[in-house]
XYZ file of C-alpha atoms in Angstrom:
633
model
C 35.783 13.296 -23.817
C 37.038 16.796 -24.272
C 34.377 19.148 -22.768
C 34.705 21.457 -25.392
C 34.061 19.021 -27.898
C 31.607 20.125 -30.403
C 27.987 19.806 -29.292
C 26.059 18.615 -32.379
C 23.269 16.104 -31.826
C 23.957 13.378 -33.397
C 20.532 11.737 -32.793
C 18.659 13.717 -34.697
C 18.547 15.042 -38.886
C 17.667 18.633 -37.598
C 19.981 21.948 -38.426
C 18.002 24.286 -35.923
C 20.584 26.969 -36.747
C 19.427 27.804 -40.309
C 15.810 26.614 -39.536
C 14.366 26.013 -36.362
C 10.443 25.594 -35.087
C 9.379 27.658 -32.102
C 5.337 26.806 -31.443
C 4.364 24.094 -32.389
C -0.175 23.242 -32.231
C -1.678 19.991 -32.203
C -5.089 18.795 -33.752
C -5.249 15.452 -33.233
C -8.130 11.899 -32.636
C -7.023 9.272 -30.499
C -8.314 6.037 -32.301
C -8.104 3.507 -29.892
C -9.335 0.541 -32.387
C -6.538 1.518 -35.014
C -4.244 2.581 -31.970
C -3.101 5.739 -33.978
C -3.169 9.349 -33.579
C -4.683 10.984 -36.883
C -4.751 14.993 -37.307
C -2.452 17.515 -38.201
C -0.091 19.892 -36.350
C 1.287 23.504 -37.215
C 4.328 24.724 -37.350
C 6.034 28.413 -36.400
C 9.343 28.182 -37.875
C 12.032 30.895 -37.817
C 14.882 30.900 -40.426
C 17.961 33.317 -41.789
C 17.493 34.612 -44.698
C 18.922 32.707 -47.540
C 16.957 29.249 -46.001
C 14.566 28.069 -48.160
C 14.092 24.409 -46.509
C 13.323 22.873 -43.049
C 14.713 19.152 -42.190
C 12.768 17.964 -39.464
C 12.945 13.933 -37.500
C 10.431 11.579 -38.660
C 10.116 8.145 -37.296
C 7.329 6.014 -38.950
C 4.742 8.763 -39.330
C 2.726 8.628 -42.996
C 2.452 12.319 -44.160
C -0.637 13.274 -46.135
C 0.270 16.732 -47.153
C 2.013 19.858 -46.163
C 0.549 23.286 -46.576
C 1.816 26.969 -45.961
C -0.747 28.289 -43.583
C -0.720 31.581 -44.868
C -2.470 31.139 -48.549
C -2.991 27.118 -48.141
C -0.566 26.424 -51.410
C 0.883 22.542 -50.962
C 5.013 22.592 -49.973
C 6.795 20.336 -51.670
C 8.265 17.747 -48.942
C 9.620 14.592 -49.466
C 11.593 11.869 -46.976
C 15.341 11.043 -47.665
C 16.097 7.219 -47.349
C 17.851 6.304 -44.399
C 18.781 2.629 -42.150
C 19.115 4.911 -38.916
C 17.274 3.384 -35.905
C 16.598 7.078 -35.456
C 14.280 7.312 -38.283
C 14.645 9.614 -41.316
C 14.967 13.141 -42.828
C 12.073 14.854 -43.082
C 12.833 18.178 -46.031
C 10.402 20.305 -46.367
C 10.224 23.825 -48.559
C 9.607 26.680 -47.271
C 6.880 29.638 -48.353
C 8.709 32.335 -50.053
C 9.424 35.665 -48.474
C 6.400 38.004 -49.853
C 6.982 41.696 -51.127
C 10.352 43.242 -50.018
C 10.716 43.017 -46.604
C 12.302 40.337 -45.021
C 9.934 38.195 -42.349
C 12.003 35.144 -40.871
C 8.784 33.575 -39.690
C 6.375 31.311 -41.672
C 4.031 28.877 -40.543
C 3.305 24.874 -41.973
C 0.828 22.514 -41.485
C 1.513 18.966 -41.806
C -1.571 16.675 -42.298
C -0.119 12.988 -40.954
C -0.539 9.735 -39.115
C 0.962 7.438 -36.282
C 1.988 3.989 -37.205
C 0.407 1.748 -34.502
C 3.462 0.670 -34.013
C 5.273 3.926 -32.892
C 7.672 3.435 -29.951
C 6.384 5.835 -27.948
C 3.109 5.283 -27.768
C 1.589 3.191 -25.193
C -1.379 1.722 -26.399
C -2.570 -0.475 -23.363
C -5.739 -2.623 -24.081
C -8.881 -2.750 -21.696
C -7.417 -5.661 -20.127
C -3.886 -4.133 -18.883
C -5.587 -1.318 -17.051
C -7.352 -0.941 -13.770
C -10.571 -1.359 -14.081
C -10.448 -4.080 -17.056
C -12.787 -2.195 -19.080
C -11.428 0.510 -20.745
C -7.767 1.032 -22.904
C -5.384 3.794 -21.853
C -2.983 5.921 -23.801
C 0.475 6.392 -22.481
C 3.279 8.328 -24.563
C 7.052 7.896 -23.339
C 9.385 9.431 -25.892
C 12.826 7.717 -24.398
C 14.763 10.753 -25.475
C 14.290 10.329 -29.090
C 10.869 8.906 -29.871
C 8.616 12.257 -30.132
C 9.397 12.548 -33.756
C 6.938 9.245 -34.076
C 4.131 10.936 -32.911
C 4.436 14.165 -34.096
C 6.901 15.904 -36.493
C 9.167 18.217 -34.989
C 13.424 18.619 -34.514
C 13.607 15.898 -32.383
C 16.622 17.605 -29.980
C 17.017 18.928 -26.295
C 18.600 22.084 -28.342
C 15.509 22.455 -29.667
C 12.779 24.654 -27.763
C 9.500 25.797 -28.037
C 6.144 26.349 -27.115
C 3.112 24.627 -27.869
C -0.480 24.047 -27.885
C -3.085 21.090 -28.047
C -6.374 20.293 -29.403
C -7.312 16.343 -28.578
C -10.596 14.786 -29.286
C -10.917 11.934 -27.417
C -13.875 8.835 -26.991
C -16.914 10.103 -25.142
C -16.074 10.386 -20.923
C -12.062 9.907 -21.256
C -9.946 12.537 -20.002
C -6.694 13.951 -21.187
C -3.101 14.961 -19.589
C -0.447 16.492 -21.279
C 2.334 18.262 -20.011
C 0.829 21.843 -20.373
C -1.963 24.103 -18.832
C -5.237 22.585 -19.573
C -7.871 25.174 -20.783
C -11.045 25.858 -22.795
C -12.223 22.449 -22.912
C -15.430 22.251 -24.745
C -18.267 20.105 -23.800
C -19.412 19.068 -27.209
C -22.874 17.572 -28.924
C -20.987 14.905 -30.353
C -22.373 11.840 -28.750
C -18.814 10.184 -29.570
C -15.992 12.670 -28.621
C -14.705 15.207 -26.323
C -12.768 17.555 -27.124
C -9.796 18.890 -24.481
C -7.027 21.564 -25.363
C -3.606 22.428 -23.804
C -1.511 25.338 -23.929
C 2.062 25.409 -22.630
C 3.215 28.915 -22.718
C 7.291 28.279 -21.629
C 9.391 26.487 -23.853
C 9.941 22.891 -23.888
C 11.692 20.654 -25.579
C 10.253 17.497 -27.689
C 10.985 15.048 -25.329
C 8.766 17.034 -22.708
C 5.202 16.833 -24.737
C 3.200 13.944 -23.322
C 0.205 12.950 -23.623
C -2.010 10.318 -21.793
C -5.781 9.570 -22.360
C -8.090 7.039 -20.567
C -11.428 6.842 -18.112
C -9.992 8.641 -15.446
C -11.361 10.516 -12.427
C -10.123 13.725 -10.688
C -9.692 14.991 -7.194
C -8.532 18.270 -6.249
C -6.153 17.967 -3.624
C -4.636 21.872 -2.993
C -4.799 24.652 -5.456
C -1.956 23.845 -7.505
C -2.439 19.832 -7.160
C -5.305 17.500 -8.437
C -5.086 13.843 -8.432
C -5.726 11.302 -11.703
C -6.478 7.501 -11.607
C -8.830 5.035 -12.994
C -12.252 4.332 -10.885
C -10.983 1.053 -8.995
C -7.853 3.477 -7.442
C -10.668 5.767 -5.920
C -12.785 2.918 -4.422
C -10.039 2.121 -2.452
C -8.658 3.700 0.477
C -5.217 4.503 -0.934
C -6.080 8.336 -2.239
C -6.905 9.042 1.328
C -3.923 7.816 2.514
C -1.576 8.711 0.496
C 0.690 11.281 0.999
C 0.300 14.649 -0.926
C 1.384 17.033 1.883
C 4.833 15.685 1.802
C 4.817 16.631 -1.994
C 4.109 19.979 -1.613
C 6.466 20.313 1.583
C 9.154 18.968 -1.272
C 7.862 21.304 -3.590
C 8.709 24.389 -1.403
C 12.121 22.771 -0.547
C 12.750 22.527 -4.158
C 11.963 26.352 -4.563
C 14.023 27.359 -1.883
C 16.898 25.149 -3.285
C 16.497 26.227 -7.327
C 14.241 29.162 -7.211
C 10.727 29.720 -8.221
C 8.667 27.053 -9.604
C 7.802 28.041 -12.976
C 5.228 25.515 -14.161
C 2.084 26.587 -12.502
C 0.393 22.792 -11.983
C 1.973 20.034 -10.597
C -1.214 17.446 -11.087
C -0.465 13.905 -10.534
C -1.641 10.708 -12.770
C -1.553 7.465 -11.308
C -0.988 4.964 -14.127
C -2.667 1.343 -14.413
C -0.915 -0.963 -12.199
C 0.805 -2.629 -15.564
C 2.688 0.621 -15.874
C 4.679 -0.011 -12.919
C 7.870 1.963 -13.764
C 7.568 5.095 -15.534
C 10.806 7.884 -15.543
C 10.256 10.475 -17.589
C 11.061 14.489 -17.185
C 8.078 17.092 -18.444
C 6.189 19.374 -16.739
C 2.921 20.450 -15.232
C 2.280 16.534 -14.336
C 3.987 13.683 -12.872
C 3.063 9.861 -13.468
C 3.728 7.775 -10.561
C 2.548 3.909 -9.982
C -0.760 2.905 -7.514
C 2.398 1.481 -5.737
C 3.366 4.478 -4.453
C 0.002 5.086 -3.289
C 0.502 2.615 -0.303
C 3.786 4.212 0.943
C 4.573 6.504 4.154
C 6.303 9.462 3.932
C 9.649 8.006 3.108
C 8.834 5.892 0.606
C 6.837 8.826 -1.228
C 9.921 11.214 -0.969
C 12.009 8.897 -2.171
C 10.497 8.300 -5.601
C 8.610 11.698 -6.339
C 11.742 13.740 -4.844
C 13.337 12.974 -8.495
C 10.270 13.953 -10.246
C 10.387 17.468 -8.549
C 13.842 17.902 -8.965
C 13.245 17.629 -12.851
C 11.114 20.276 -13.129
C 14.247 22.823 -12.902
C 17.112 20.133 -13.902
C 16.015 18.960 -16.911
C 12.649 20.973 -18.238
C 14.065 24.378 -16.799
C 17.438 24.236 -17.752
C 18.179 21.374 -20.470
C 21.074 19.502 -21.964
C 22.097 20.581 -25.667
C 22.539 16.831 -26.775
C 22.292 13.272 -24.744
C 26.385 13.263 -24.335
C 25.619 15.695 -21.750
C 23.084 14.451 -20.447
C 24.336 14.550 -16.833
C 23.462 18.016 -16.538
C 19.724 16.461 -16.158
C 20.609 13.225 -14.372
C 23.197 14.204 -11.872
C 21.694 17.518 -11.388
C 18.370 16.235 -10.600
C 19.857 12.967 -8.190
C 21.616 16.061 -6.341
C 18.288 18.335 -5.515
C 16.545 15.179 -4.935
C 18.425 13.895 -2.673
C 18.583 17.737 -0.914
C 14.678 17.296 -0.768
C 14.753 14.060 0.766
C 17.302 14.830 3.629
C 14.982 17.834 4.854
C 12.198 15.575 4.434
C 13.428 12.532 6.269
C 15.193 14.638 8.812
C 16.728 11.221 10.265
C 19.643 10.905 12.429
C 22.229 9.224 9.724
C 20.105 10.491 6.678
C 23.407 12.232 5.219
C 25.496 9.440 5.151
C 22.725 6.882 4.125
C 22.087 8.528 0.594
C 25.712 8.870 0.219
C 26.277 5.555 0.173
C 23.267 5.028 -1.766
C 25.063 6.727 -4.882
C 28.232 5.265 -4.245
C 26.793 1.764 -4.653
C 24.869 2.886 -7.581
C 27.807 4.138 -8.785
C 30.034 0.756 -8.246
C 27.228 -1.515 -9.437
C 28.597 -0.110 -12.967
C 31.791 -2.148 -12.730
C 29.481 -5.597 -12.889
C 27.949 -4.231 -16.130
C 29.152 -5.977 -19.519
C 32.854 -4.947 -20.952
C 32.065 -4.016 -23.818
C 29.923 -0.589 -22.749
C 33.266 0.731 -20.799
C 33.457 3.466 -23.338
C 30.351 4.734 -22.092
C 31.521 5.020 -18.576
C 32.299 8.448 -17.871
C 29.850 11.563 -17.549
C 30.599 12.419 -21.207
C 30.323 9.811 -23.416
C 30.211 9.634 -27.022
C 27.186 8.229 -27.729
C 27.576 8.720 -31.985
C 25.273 6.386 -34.100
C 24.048 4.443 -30.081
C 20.630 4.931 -28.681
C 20.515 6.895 -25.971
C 17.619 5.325 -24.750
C 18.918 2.441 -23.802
C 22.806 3.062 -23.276
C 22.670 5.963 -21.079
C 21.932 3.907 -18.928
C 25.747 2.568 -18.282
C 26.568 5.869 -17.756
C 28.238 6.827 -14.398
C 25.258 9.847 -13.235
C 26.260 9.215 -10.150
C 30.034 10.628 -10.870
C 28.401 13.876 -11.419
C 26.304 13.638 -8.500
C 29.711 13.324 -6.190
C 31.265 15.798 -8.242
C 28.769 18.538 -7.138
C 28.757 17.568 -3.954
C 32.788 17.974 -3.834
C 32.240 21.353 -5.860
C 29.648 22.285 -3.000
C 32.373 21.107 0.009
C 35.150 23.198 -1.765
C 33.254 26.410 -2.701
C 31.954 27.195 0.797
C 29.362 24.683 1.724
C 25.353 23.900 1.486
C 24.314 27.610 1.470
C 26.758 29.204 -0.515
C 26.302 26.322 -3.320
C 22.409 26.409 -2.900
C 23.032 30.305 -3.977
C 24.306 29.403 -7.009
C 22.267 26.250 -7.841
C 19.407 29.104 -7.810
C 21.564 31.642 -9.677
C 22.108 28.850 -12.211
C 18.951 28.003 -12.986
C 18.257 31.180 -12.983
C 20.390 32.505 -15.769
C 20.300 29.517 -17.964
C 16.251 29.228 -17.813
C 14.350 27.623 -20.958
C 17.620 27.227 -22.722
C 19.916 24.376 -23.574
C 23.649 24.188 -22.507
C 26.149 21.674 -22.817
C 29.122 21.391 -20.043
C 31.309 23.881 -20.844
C 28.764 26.380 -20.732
C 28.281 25.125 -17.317
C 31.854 25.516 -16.538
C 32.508 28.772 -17.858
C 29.419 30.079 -15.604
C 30.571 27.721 -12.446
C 34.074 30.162 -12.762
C 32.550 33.043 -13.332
C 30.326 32.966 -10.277
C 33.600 31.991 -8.243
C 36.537 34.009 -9.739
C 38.526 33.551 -6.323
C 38.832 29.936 -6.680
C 40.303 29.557 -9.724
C 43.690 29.736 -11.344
C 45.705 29.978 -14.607
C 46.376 25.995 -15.635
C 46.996 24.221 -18.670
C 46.166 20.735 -18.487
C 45.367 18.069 -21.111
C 42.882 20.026 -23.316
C 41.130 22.496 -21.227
C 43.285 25.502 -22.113
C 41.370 28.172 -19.204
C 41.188 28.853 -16.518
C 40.537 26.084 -13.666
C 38.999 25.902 -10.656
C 41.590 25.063 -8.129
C 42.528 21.175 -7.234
C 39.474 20.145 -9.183
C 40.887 16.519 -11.174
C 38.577 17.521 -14.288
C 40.328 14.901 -16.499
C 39.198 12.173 -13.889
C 35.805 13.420 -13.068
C 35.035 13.756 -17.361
C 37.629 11.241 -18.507
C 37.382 8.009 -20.141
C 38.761 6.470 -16.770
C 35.715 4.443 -14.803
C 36.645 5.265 -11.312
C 35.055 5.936 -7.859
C 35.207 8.913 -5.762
C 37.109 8.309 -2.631
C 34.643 9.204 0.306
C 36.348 7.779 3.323
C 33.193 8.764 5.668
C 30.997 6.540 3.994
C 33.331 3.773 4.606
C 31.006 2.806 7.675
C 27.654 2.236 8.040
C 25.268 5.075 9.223
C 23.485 4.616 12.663
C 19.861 4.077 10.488
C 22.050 1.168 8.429
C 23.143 -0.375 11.029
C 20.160 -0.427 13.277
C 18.587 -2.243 10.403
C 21.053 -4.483 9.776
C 21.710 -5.347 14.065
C 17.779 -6.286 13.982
C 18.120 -8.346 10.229
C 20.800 -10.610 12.512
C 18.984 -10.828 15.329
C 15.836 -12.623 13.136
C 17.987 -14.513 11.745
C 19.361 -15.982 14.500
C 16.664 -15.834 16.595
C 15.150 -19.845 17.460
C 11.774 -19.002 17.219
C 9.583 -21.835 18.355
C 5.851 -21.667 17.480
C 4.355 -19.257 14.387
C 2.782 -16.507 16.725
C 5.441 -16.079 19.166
C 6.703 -12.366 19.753
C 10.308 -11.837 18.875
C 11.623 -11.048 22.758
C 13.668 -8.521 21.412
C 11.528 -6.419 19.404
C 11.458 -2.748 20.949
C 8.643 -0.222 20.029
C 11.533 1.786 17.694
C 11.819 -1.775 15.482
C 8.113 -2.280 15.606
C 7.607 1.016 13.944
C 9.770 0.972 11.288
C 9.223 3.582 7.972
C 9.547 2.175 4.464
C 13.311 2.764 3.925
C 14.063 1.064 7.196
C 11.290 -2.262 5.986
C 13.635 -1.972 2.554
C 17.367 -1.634 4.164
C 15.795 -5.005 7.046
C 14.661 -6.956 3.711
C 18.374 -6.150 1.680
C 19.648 -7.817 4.566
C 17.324 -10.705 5.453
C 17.953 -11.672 1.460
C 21.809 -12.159 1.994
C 20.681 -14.545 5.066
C 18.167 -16.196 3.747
C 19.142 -19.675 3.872
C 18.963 -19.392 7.787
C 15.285 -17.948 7.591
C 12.493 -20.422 7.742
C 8.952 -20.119 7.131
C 7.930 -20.276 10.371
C 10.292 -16.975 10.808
C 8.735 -15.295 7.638
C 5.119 -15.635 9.259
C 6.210 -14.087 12.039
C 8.102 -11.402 10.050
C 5.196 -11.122 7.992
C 2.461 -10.407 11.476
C 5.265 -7.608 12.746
C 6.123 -5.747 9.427
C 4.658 -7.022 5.835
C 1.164 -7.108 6.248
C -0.370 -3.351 6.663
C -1.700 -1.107 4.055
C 1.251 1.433 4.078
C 3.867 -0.973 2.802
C 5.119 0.570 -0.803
C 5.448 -1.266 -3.707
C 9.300 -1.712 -3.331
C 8.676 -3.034 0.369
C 5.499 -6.053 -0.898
C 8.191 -6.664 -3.783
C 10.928 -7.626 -2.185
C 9.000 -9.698 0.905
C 7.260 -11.601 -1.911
C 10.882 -12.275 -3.523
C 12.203 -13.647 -0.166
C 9.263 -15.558 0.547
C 9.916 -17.204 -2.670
C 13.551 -17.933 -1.871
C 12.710 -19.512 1.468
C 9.835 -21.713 -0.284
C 7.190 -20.454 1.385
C 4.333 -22.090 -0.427
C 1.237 -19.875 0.958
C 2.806 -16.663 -0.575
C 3.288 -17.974 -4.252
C -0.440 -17.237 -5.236
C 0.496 -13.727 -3.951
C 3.843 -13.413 -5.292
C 1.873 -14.812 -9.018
C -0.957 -12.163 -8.647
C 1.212 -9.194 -7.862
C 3.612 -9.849 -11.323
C 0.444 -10.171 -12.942
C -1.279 -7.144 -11.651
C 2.314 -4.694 -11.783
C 3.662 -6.803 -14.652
C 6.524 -4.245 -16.028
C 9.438 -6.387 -16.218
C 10.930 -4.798 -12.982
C 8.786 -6.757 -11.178
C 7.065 -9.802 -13.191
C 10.535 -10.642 -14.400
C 12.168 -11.529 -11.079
C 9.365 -13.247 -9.739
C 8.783 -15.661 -12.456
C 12.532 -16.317 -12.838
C 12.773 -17.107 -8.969
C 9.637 -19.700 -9.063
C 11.182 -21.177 -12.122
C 13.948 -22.400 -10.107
C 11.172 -24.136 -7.766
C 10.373 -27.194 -9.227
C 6.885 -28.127 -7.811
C 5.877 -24.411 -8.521
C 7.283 -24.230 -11.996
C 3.934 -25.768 -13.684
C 1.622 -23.595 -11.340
C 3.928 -20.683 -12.612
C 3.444 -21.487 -16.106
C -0.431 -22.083 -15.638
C -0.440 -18.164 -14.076
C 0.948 -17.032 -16.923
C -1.071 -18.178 -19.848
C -4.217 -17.540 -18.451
C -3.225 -13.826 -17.517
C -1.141 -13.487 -21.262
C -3.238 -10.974 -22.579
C -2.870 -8.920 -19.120
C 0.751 -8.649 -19.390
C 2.696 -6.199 -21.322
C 3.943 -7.424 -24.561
C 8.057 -5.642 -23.393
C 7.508 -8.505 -20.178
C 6.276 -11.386 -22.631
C 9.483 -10.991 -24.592
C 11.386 -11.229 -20.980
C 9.157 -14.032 -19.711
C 8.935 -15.820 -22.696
C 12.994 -16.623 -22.685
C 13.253 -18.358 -19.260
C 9.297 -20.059 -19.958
């Protein structure tokens, strides 16, 4: 794709250049019976002069009426008739300019409705939560799904600022990704009422909201903790580790610059919520999985999540065809955070190689999605949802990390990652306006050059027609062509289990050393990768033993219980199914229900206990998994 390709967003009906909305407020009622938000939201829209109309994204939402603010006079509105997956056109007329001086801003409020079916609204029933008595309200706008819960120009390009008033059922709690404030402790014996105000600009993507019966604890001035009443009768909150989130935090702010967000508050979602990836601010969602991890494990999934907060809320993409300025920007902090957090001998290499086999995993993806394999695809009339996802982020990852070898190393590139984010803040670019700023800040390493169809200047021996080209291919990296030392330790002790002629189910492994008993979470994950490609020489004998030396304390993450129940079930070990069954049911995204139930259904004298399982936990399990599990059932 040519990187000065026009940047138009293609997803959405929006033409934020004549009209575009820069506050937007929220009054809405969660109605957990109907499973619809009801209300109305108001809109501070700024347009040039001779604009008389505003075309906004709608997806499923039923509009009651539309009102200038100002006098309360109906605008005419009306939807034009589309068969885009993306929705439809929204028009709406704008109030007249009064007297004879020109004001580009007006304000509308749009009375309106969520269908209960609106894709990004989570709407999970008493009994997929934690405590099996109460629903729980998740939103997850996948890129382009904000405009079906609340109208608005459904594009990264689009920024703004907004505000929130929720009213709730009596007792639940509200998170949204904005400052909470003012929240007023009302007579109604039926609601509570919360409101939000996010001062910086966001784009739609970013507003979230989540509602259920949740509890807080603070856990540092800029921290508190959310989770349903089970997750704080356990011992997990005490355990889990916070401190290495804020030591991440202040790596991230030396890496990108202040952090601009004032909260970081976390929200641990029901346990059927097991994956969850989405970028806004103020909050993060992370599974009770991640509650049972050490120190590695937690830095490895919330480094991302922190990363975000300047790649991809601070500085955004224009459209989803550049979207690697979020993903590839964010894997390359993150994995920054997590090398000064691991600080292990090998660390460098091993997360390198982690994003080359990412990377190379793309190959084994279907034919037929190779035009999507370069950082810039043209993703015109797709959902980006769901085929960004065969896009190479990884390419971009290496190609800053080449960028940051050529231009002078760690700290003269960390100088300009802040600089960057710095400049750009609460806008959206696309990748030439990255370009143009990566030569500016380094006008001695570039050169006159005509190539293909970037006529400027070029920043010397960069290959920009491979790294943004149409061509799938992987960066050459000859030092990752070996394993690190932390690899290979792992995979030295995986071969000595499995060859290892153990005799009797408690007998110590004679060549365990203290390192090997003590193993972190990456190290459990990297043994268990490798004990999987064995496993026909593991037997269940073995696994018990494995299971008393590594897989059976309270710090093993979700990733780590995963995978040990999946190779349990491959070596037929029969006393782990009703374990392996109970933890699908309980985290039952398809990430991990899906496996499991596809690996027992290739065990014949399990297949009807399987089946059993699954039926009388149905209404437990997300409906996205029963689609899954229903096809191999």
């Amino acid at each position: 794709m040519d990187i000065l390709r026009p940047t138009k967003d293609s997803h959405s009906f929006a033409i934020p250049e004549l009209a575009r909305v820069t506050d937007i407020h929220l009054e809405l009622i969660v109605d957990f019976k109907r499973r619809v938000l009801k209300g109305k939201v108001i809109l501070t829209i700024t347009r040039l002069p001779s604009i008389n109309q505003i075309i906004l994204d709608n997806l499923g939402l039923v509009i009651s009426s539309v009102t200038n603010v100002l006098d309360g006079t109906l605008l005419h509105h009306h939807h034009v008739v589309t068969n885009s997956a993306f929705g439809s056109p929204f028009c709406v007329d704008l109030p007249p300019t009064i007297g004879t001086t020109y004001n580009p801003e007006c304000k509308i409020q749009i009375e309106y409705e969520t269908s209960p079916n609106s894709p990004a609204l989570y709407w999970l029933t008493a009994a997929q939560t934690g405590d099996g008595k109460h629903p729980f309200l998740l939103s997850n706008n996948k890129l382009i799904y904000a405009r079906s819960w609340f109208p608005c120009q459904d594009t990264p390009s689009v920024k703004f600022t907004y505000s929130a008033k929720i009213l709730v059922p009596k007792n639940f709690s509200v998170l949204m990704s904005a400052l909470s404030h003012n929240n007023v402790d009302r007579e109604d014996p039926q609601l509570d009422q919360y409101e939000f105000r996010q001062h910086l600009p966001v784009s739609s993507c970013a507003v979230i909201i989540a509602v259920g019966l949740l509890q807080t604890k603070k856990l540092n001035e800029r921290m508190n903790i959310f989770a349903e009443e089970n997750i704080f009768k356990t011992n997990y909150i005490k355990i889990f580790r916070y401190t290495a989130i804020e030591k991440m935090l202040q790596i991230a702010k030396r890496l990108c610059g202040s952090y601009m967000w004032g909260r970081y508050d976390i929200c641990v979602l029901p346990p059927s919520i097991a994956h969850f990836e989405i970028e806004c601010p103020c909050v993060t969602f992370i599974s009770p999985l991640l509650l049972h991890g050490d120190r590695s494990y937690v830095g490895d999934s919330l480094a991302r999540n922190i990363s975000q907060s300047w790649a991809g809320n601070l500085v955004s993409c224009s459209n989803y065809e550049h979207l690697w300025l979020n993903k590839s920007f964010s894997l390359f902090i993150s994995r920054k955070i997590r090398r000064s957090v691991l600080y292990h001998k090998g660390i460098d290499v091993y997360l390198q190689r982690e994003g080359l086999k990412n990377l190379n995993s793309l190959v084994q993806e279907p034919k037929n999605v190779n035009k999507l394999r370069c950082l810039l695809p043209n993703l015109e009339y797709l959902s980006p949802d769901i085929l960004t996802k065969y896009v190479p982020y990884e390419r971009g990852y290496f190609l800053l990390c080449h960028l940051e070898n050529m231009l002078g190393g760690p700290t003269v590139f960390e100088l300009f990652l802040q600089s960057y984010f710095d400049n750009f803040a609460f806008r959206s670019i696309n990748t030439a306006d990255w370009l143009n700023y990566l030569r500016q800040k380094f006008p001695d390493k570039v050169k006159v050059a005509f190539f293909l169809y970037i006529q400027t200047m070029m920043l010397e021996d960069v290959e920009w027609h491979l790294w943004f080209g149409n061509i799938f291919f992987t960066p050459i990296m000859p030092e990752l062509s070996e394993m690190s030392a932390w690899e290979n330790k792992c995979f030295i002790l995986a071969k000595k289990w499995i060859n290892w002629d153990i005799l009797r189910v408690h007998d110590i492994p004679p060549f365990m050393t203290a390192d090997e008993r003590n193993l972190c979470n990456i190290e459990k994950i990297l043994l268990l990768n490798n004990l999987h490609s064995s496993h026909q020489s593991l037997t269940t004998v073995k696994l018990c033993s494995l299971n008393n030396c590594f897989f059976c304390g309270i710090q093993n993450g979700g990733e780590i219980r995963f995978s040990w129940l999946l190779l349990c079930i491959k070596v037929q070990w029969d006393k782990k199914v009703e374990s392996a069954l109970n933890f699908a049911v309980k985290y039952c995204s398809p990430n991990y229900a899906y496996p499991i139930f596809k690996s027992l259904c290739k065990w014949r004298e399990m297949r009807l206990l399987m089946i059993g399982q699954y039926y009388q936990n149905k209404k437990k399990i997300l409906n996205e998994t029963q689609e899954k599990l229903n096809k191999i059932l």
